[in-house]
Amino acid sequence: MNSSKEILGKSHGLDLEIIGLSKRFGDVIALDNVSLRIPSGGFHALLGENGAGKSTLVKCLVGFYTPDAGDVLADHREVKIPSPREASQLGIGMVYQSFTLVPGMTVAENLVMSKGSLPALINWRKEREQLVAFIETLPFKIPLDKFAGTLAAGEKQKVEIIKQLYLQRRFLILDEPTSVLTPDEADEVLGFVKNLATAKALTVLIITHKFREVTAYADDVTVLRRGKFAGCGSVANLNVDQMAEMMVGSPLAHQPIARSIVPMNLELRPYLVVEHLHARGDLDQPVLNGIDLAVRPGEILGIAGVSGNGQKELVEVLLGQRKKSSGQIFVEGEPYSGTRAEISQHKVIMLPEEPLRNACVASLSVAENMALRNYDRPPLAKFGFLLNRRALNQQAQRYVETFGVKTDGINAKMQTLSGGNVQRAVLARELSHPVNLLIVANPVFGLDFNAVAETHARLLAARASSTAILLVSEDLDELLELADRIVVMSEGKLVYEIPADQADIRVLGHYMAGGHLEERAVT
Amino acid sequence: MTEVTESLGWWGLPIAILAGAIRASTPFLLVSLGECITEKSGRINLGLEGVLMMGAMAGYGASLYTGSAWLGVLAAGVVGAALGLLHGILCSLKRVNDIAIGISFMLLGTGLAFFLGKSLIQPQAPTLSSIPFGFWSDSPQIQSALQINPLFLLGIVLAVLLHFAFLRTRWGLRIRIVGDSEDAARAMGFRVVPTRIMATVFGGFLAGVGGSFLSLYYPGSWSEGLSSGQGIMAVALVIFARWEPLRCLWASLLFGAAGALGPAFQAMGLTSGFYLLNALPYVLTLVILILTTAPNRKISGAPGELSLVRQ
């Protein structure tokens, strides 16, 4: 790694310490008294579920957020980072999940322009010589003259990392850097960064969902859970199950949830059947690798898993938004592809995450949003085309009362409602009519406590009226509370299945973390 | 032009078209170069038609009162820059749409120019003189065809300079970054709004100068029908040119040649049908807009932040 030392000149990894960092947004405590220390040349992993506070923590480090309390020490000196400029002066750089390359400029232009100070007239020959000399010291090649917009995601991510190195960063934050990379590309990129860290040329903080990357590259790990410190340790002394347990919560913390599970009628024919389903992702990589599942009427099937293991794509295929590459989907025994006719025939309803964005038209009124399903049918439509405003308003008034939607009247715009009330409005729209199959994805993401409880109660009520429910969630607590059966999804496969009342959170965590791979290696 | 065609026979046609193309392309060239800068920064200024008219009026007025055509050109540019500044600032306000502002500027500029220019219709102001590039030829026809106006030459120099600037200067790259990705610009520490305002001011300046060509060179007087939509066609032309200054030059010549066809055929003695040829630039604009705006793909080379092309 002599070459890497050369390219980075005299710079060396920053020693960074965070003490008692806290940040709240309104009533939500995003980060609560979190401390961690990364020595010069360290490779530190930050683990946690979505919303655990990882992004808030790193955004405080790069100056996007100002923490409410707590200190940051760089090389043992206390520093303030009020804006990205100060972060960059300290040598702290971040590689984002979304790309910050200018699509209409070449890679070379992107790299050169990212340097803060440039002469008015750019001497491209000189800049290029420097760039080429720099690129030659790297273990991988990038095309300097291609437009950034035409690069594949993996290449873009490499350019982002190379950009940070070109800027001679001393502390590099990687925010899920491999989510768009193939495993081989991920190893190439992370291996390179790891070597720089080992040579003490760079200190690295990586946010990731992938335990494999933590065990392969990180020295230490810190786990956050709901904004709080949930554990830390040296990767050498921890196994994957222990890390997974920190991430999803200690089994002791769970009180057994009292609920009356009406014994399911196992004689009933499954309403939704999926057989050998395969599908490809946005980058044409396989994301679903042979999914088999069945959901009976009156049953909630919970799909657990760390995000990015194919859950999103499974839901998209079921809704007809993504093409399957092979396999079959049956609803009520008939082949199903998610057309509008099939949806209304089989009474399939979807509750997506972030309802304001994915299930509403924010600028339309509450009444209009509540009529999105049936505005073109009687009684809301006369003669098939004329809107009956009075009927529409009556329906909205009824929904608002029965579902307790808090709004400044039914003519208020949807976007003026709080998150919980948007969810109530959507639930009213979707659950006021008979539903046979309900597909739900992270339904309580970002909702307050009351709205969560109410959403859960509505789902259980739907279950009691013999609706088949497929619940995809990253929150194990939610699944344990609601589901009859839980299956774990990992790398596009269902790797483990257990009735919810027999489920052990430790075992679930083990499989979520890719435990089936170890078993395969053993046998 | 009639003599040209008479003595050179059918050879007169291409020469007449070339001369006409150079003449008619000059306002297109100047306006489109200005609009190119503005659009590269991520804004579209549809108001350049109004700026063109204001420039024509102000240039003519200034030339009349100062006695210097070049001071007229400068005055036209300054008026254009002021309108550009106003457009830039208004568009920087929250929830203000640059296209709507542009259309209102188009109407405002045209109306204001008519109003303020009422007294300029009669008097004759000093106009710009051309540079005789046909001195090598004995043929008076070729000499007259190669009377090149200085603003066209200025436009060529500008096109080359801008092409160079977008590739190699800090300012050029900054405009491109701001126009292509606001996120990236902020991450690099560039201030988006001031950059866009500056780009709109520059675009307004050039459009004003383009307007002064109309009143101070060809046709060389002030009237209300002076522009006939050339400012708005120049905006279409920038899309056709894929936001490249050098291609703006070729596209302007093409539009200019299309505009020169009608008069050239008329000069050839064609008595009917040339009115249809006069409509050619407008047909060209339509065809180009249709060809370049397929709903299922993004126009290549388009600045990513441009409201015209943003998804």
Short mmCIF file of N, CA and C in Angstrom, two decimals, chain B residues 96-169:
data_model
loop_
_atom_site.label_atom_id
_atom_site.label_comp_id
_atom_site.label_asym_id
_atom_site.label_seq_id
_atom_site.Cartn_x
_atom_site.Cartn_y
_atom_site.Cartn_z
N VAL B 96 -41.94 30.38 -7.84
CA VAL B 96 -42.15 31.15 -9.06
C VAL B 96 -41.63 30.31 -10.20
N ASN B 97 -42.44 30.20 -11.23
CA ASN B 97 -42.09 29.33 -12.34
C ASN B 97 -41.43 30.15 -13.44
N ASP B 98 -40.26 29.69 -13.90
CA ASP B 98 -39.52 30.49 -14.87
C ASP B 98 -40.24 30.58 -16.21
N ILE B 99 -41.01 29.58 -16.57
CA ILE B 99 -41.71 29.63 -17.85
C ILE B 99 -42.82 30.68 -17.82
N ALA B 100 -43.58 30.70 -16.72
CA ALA B 100 -44.66 31.69 -16.61
C ALA B 100 -44.09 33.11 -16.58
N ILE B 101 -43.01 33.30 -15.82
CA ILE B 101 -42.38 34.61 -15.76
C ILE B 101 -41.89 35.00 -17.16
N GLY B 102 -41.33 34.03 -17.86
CA GLY B 102 -40.80 34.29 -19.19
C GLY B 102 -41.88 34.78 -20.14
N ILE B 103 -43.04 34.12 -20.09
CA ILE B 103 -44.12 34.53 -21.00
C ILE B 103 -44.59 35.94 -20.67
N SER B 104 -44.68 36.25 -19.36
CA SER B 104 -45.11 37.60 -19.02
C SER B 104 -44.06 38.62 -19.44
N PHE B 105 -42.80 38.26 -19.38
CA PHE B 105 -41.74 39.17 -19.83
C PHE B 105 -41.81 39.39 -21.33
N MET B 106 -42.18 38.33 -22.04
CA MET B 106 -42.30 38.44 -23.48
C MET B 106 -43.34 39.51 -23.82
N LEU B 107 -44.49 39.43 -23.15
CA LEU B 107 -45.57 40.38 -23.43
C LEU B 107 -45.21 41.77 -22.91
N LEU B 108 -44.63 41.80 -21.71
CA LEU B 108 -44.26 43.09 -21.12
C LEU B 108 -43.24 43.82 -21.99
N GLY B 109 -42.19 43.11 -22.39
CA GLY B 109 -41.11 43.73 -23.17
C GLY B 109 -41.63 44.25 -24.49
N THR B 110 -42.45 43.43 -25.18
CA THR B 110 -42.97 43.85 -26.47
C THR B 110 -43.86 45.09 -26.30
N GLY B 111 -44.75 45.03 -25.33
CA GLY B 111 -45.67 46.14 -25.11
C GLY B 111 -44.95 47.42 -24.74
N LEU B 112 -43.98 47.27 -23.85
CA LEU B 112 -43.22 48.43 -23.38
C LEU B 112 -42.43 49.04 -24.54
N ALA B 113 -41.88 48.18 -25.39
CA ALA B 113 -41.10 48.68 -26.53
C ALA B 113 -42.00 49.45 -27.49
N PHE B 114 -43.23 48.93 -27.72
CA PHE B 114 -44.16 49.66 -28.60
C PHE B 114 -44.47 51.02 -28.00
N PHE B 115 -44.73 51.01 -26.70
CA PHE B 115 -45.14 52.24 -26.03
C PHE B 115 -44.02 53.29 -26.05
N LEU B 116 -42.83 52.87 -25.65
CA LEU B 116 -41.72 53.83 -25.56
C LEU B 116 -41.17 54.20 -26.93
N GLY B 117 -41.41 53.32 -27.91
CA GLY B 117 -40.79 53.54 -29.22
C GLY B 117 -41.66 54.29 -30.20
N LYS B 118 -42.84 54.77 -29.74
CA LYS B 118 -43.76 55.46 -30.65
C LYS B 118 -43.08 56.59 -31.42
N SER B 119 -42.24 57.35 -30.70
CA SER B 119 -41.64 58.53 -31.32
C SER B 119 -40.43 58.17 -32.19
N LEU B 120 -40.04 56.89 -32.21
CA LEU B 120 -38.83 56.51 -32.95
C LEU B 120 -39.13 56.00 -34.34
N ILE B 121 -40.43 55.92 -34.69
CA ILE B 121 -40.78 55.31 -35.96
C ILE B 121 -40.35 56.19 -37.13
N GLN B 122 -40.52 57.52 -37.00
CA GLN B 122 -40.20 58.43 -38.10
C GLN B 122 -38.72 58.73 -38.27
N PRO B 123 -38.00 59.19 -37.23
CA PRO B 123 -36.63 59.68 -37.46
C PRO B 123 -35.68 58.57 -37.86
N GLN B 124 -34.63 58.94 -38.58
CA GLN B 124 -33.63 57.97 -39.02
C GLN B 124 -32.38 58.09 -38.16
N ALA B 125 -32.03 57.03 -37.46
CA ALA B 125 -30.86 57.03 -36.60
C ALA B 125 -29.65 56.53 -37.37
N PRO B 126 -28.44 56.89 -36.94
CA PRO B 126 -27.25 56.30 -37.57
C PRO B 126 -27.26 54.79 -37.40
N THR B 127 -26.95 54.04 -38.42
CA THR B 127 -26.96 52.59 -38.30
C THR B 127 -25.54 52.04 -38.40
N LEU B 128 -25.42 50.76 -38.14
CA LEU B 128 -24.10 50.12 -38.19
C LEU B 128 -23.67 49.95 -39.63
N SER B 129 -22.39 50.17 -39.90
CA SER B 129 -21.92 49.93 -41.25
C SER B 129 -21.30 48.54 -41.33
N SER B 130 -21.31 47.98 -42.52
CA SER B 130 -20.83 46.61 -42.67
C SER B 130 -19.37 46.60 -43.11
N ILE B 131 -18.78 45.43 -43.02
CA ILE B 131 -17.39 45.29 -43.42
C ILE B 131 -17.36 44.61 -44.79
N PRO B 132 -16.73 45.25 -45.79
CA PRO B 132 -16.74 44.67 -47.14
C PRO B 132 -15.73 43.54 -47.29
N PHE B 133 -16.22 42.29 -47.21
CA PHE B 133 -15.32 41.16 -47.39
C PHE B 133 -15.21 40.73 -48.84
N GLY B 134 -15.94 41.42 -49.70
CA GLY B 134 -15.93 41.03 -51.11
C GLY B 134 -14.95 41.83 -51.94
N PHE B 135 -14.00 42.49 -51.28
CA PHE B 135 -13.09 43.39 -52.01
C PHE B 135 -12.23 42.67 -53.04
N TRP B 136 -12.03 41.36 -52.86
CA TRP B 136 -11.16 40.61 -53.77
C TRP B 136 -11.81 40.39 -55.12
N SER B 137 -13.13 40.54 -55.15
CA SER B 137 -13.84 40.19 -56.38
C SER B 137 -14.15 41.45 -57.17
N ASP B 138 -14.15 41.30 -58.51
CA ASP B 138 -14.52 42.43 -59.35
C ASP B 138 -16.02 42.53 -59.47
N SER B 139 -16.69 41.39 -59.19
CA SER B 139 -18.13 41.37 -59.39
C SER B 139 -18.84 42.15 -58.30
N PRO B 140 -19.54 43.18 -58.67
CA PRO B 140 -20.26 43.98 -57.65
C PRO B 140 -21.31 43.14 -56.93
N GLN B 141 -21.78 42.06 -57.63
CA GLN B 141 -22.78 41.23 -56.99
C GLN B 141 -22.19 40.52 -55.79
N ILE B 142 -21.00 39.91 -55.99
CA ILE B 142 -20.35 39.21 -54.89
C ILE B 142 -19.95 40.19 -53.80
N GLN B 143 -19.48 41.35 -54.23
CA GLN B 143 -19.13 42.37 -53.24
C GLN B 143 -20.32 42.72 -52.35
N SER B 144 -21.46 42.87 -52.97
CA SER B 144 -22.62 43.25 -52.16
C SER B 144 -23.07 42.09 -51.28
N ALA B 145 -22.90 40.84 -51.77
CA ALA B 145 -23.30 39.69 -50.96
C ALA B 145 -22.39 39.52 -49.76
N LEU B 146 -21.14 39.93 -49.89
CA LEU B 146 -20.17 39.72 -48.81
C LEU B 146 -20.00 40.95 -47.92
N GLN B 147 -20.98 41.78 -47.92
CA GLN B 147 -21.01 42.87 -46.95
C GLN B 147 -21.42 42.27 -45.61
N ILE B 148 -20.45 41.95 -44.77
CA ILE B 148 -20.77 41.23 -43.53
C ILE B 148 -20.91 42.24 -42.39
N ASN B 149 -21.97 42.04 -41.61
CA ASN B 149 -22.18 42.97 -40.50
C ASN B 149 -21.30 42.59 -39.32
N PRO B 150 -20.80 43.59 -38.59
CA PRO B 150 -19.84 43.32 -37.51
C PRO B 150 -20.44 42.48 -36.38
N LEU B 151 -21.76 42.56 -36.15
CA LEU B 151 -22.34 41.80 -35.05
C LEU B 151 -22.32 40.30 -35.33
N PHE B 152 -22.40 39.94 -36.61
CA PHE B 152 -22.30 38.52 -36.95
C PHE B 152 -20.91 37.99 -36.58
N LEU B 153 -19.89 38.80 -36.92
CA LEU B 153 -18.52 38.40 -36.58
C LEU B 153 -18.36 38.28 -35.06
N LEU B 154 -18.95 39.25 -34.37
CA LEU B 154 -18.92 39.21 -32.91
C LEU B 154 -19.56 37.91 -32.40
N GLY B 155 -20.67 37.53 -33.05
CA GLY B 155 -21.37 36.30 -32.66
C GLY B 155 -20.50 35.08 -32.85
N ILE B 156 -19.76 35.03 -33.98
CA ILE B 156 -18.88 33.88 -34.23
C ILE B 156 -17.81 33.79 -33.15
N VAL B 157 -17.19 34.95 -32.87
CA VAL B 157 -16.15 34.97 -31.84
C VAL B 157 -16.72 34.50 -30.51
N LEU B 158 -17.92 35.01 -30.18
CA LEU B 158 -18.56 34.63 -28.91
C LEU B 158 -18.85 33.14 -28.86
N ALA B 159 -19.34 32.57 -29.96
CA ALA B 159 -19.66 31.15 -29.98
C ALA B 159 -18.43 30.33 -29.66
N VAL B 160 -17.30 30.70 -30.30
CA VAL B 160 -16.07 29.96 -30.06
C VAL B 160 -15.62 30.15 -28.61
N LEU B 161 -15.69 31.41 -28.14
CA LEU B 161 -15.27 31.70 -26.76
C LEU B 161 -16.12 30.93 -25.75
N LEU B 162 -17.42 30.90 -26.00
CA LEU B 162 -18.32 30.23 -25.06
C LEU B 162 -18.06 28.73 -25.05
N HIS B 163 -17.86 28.18 -26.24
CA HIS B 163 -17.55 26.76 -26.33
C HIS B 163 -16.34 26.43 -25.46
N PHE B 164 -15.34 27.27 -25.62
CA PHE B 164 -14.11 27.14 -24.85
C PHE B 164 -14.38 27.34 -23.35
N ALA B 165 -15.19 28.36 -23.04
CA ALA B 165 -15.44 28.69 -21.63
C ALA B 165 -16.17 27.56 -20.91
N PHE B 166 -17.12 26.93 -21.59
CA PHE B 166 -17.87 25.84 -20.95
C PHE B 166 -16.97 24.64 -20.66
N LEU B 167 -15.90 24.52 -21.44
CA LEU B 167 -15.01 23.37 -21.23
C LEU B 167 -13.89 23.67 -20.25
N ARG B 168 -13.41 24.90 -20.26
CA ARG B 168 -12.16 25.13 -19.57
C ARG B 168 -12.11 26.24 -18.54
N THR B 169 -13.16 26.93 -18.32
CA THR B 169 -13.03 27.98 -17.31
C THR B 169 -13.84 27.62 -16.07
#
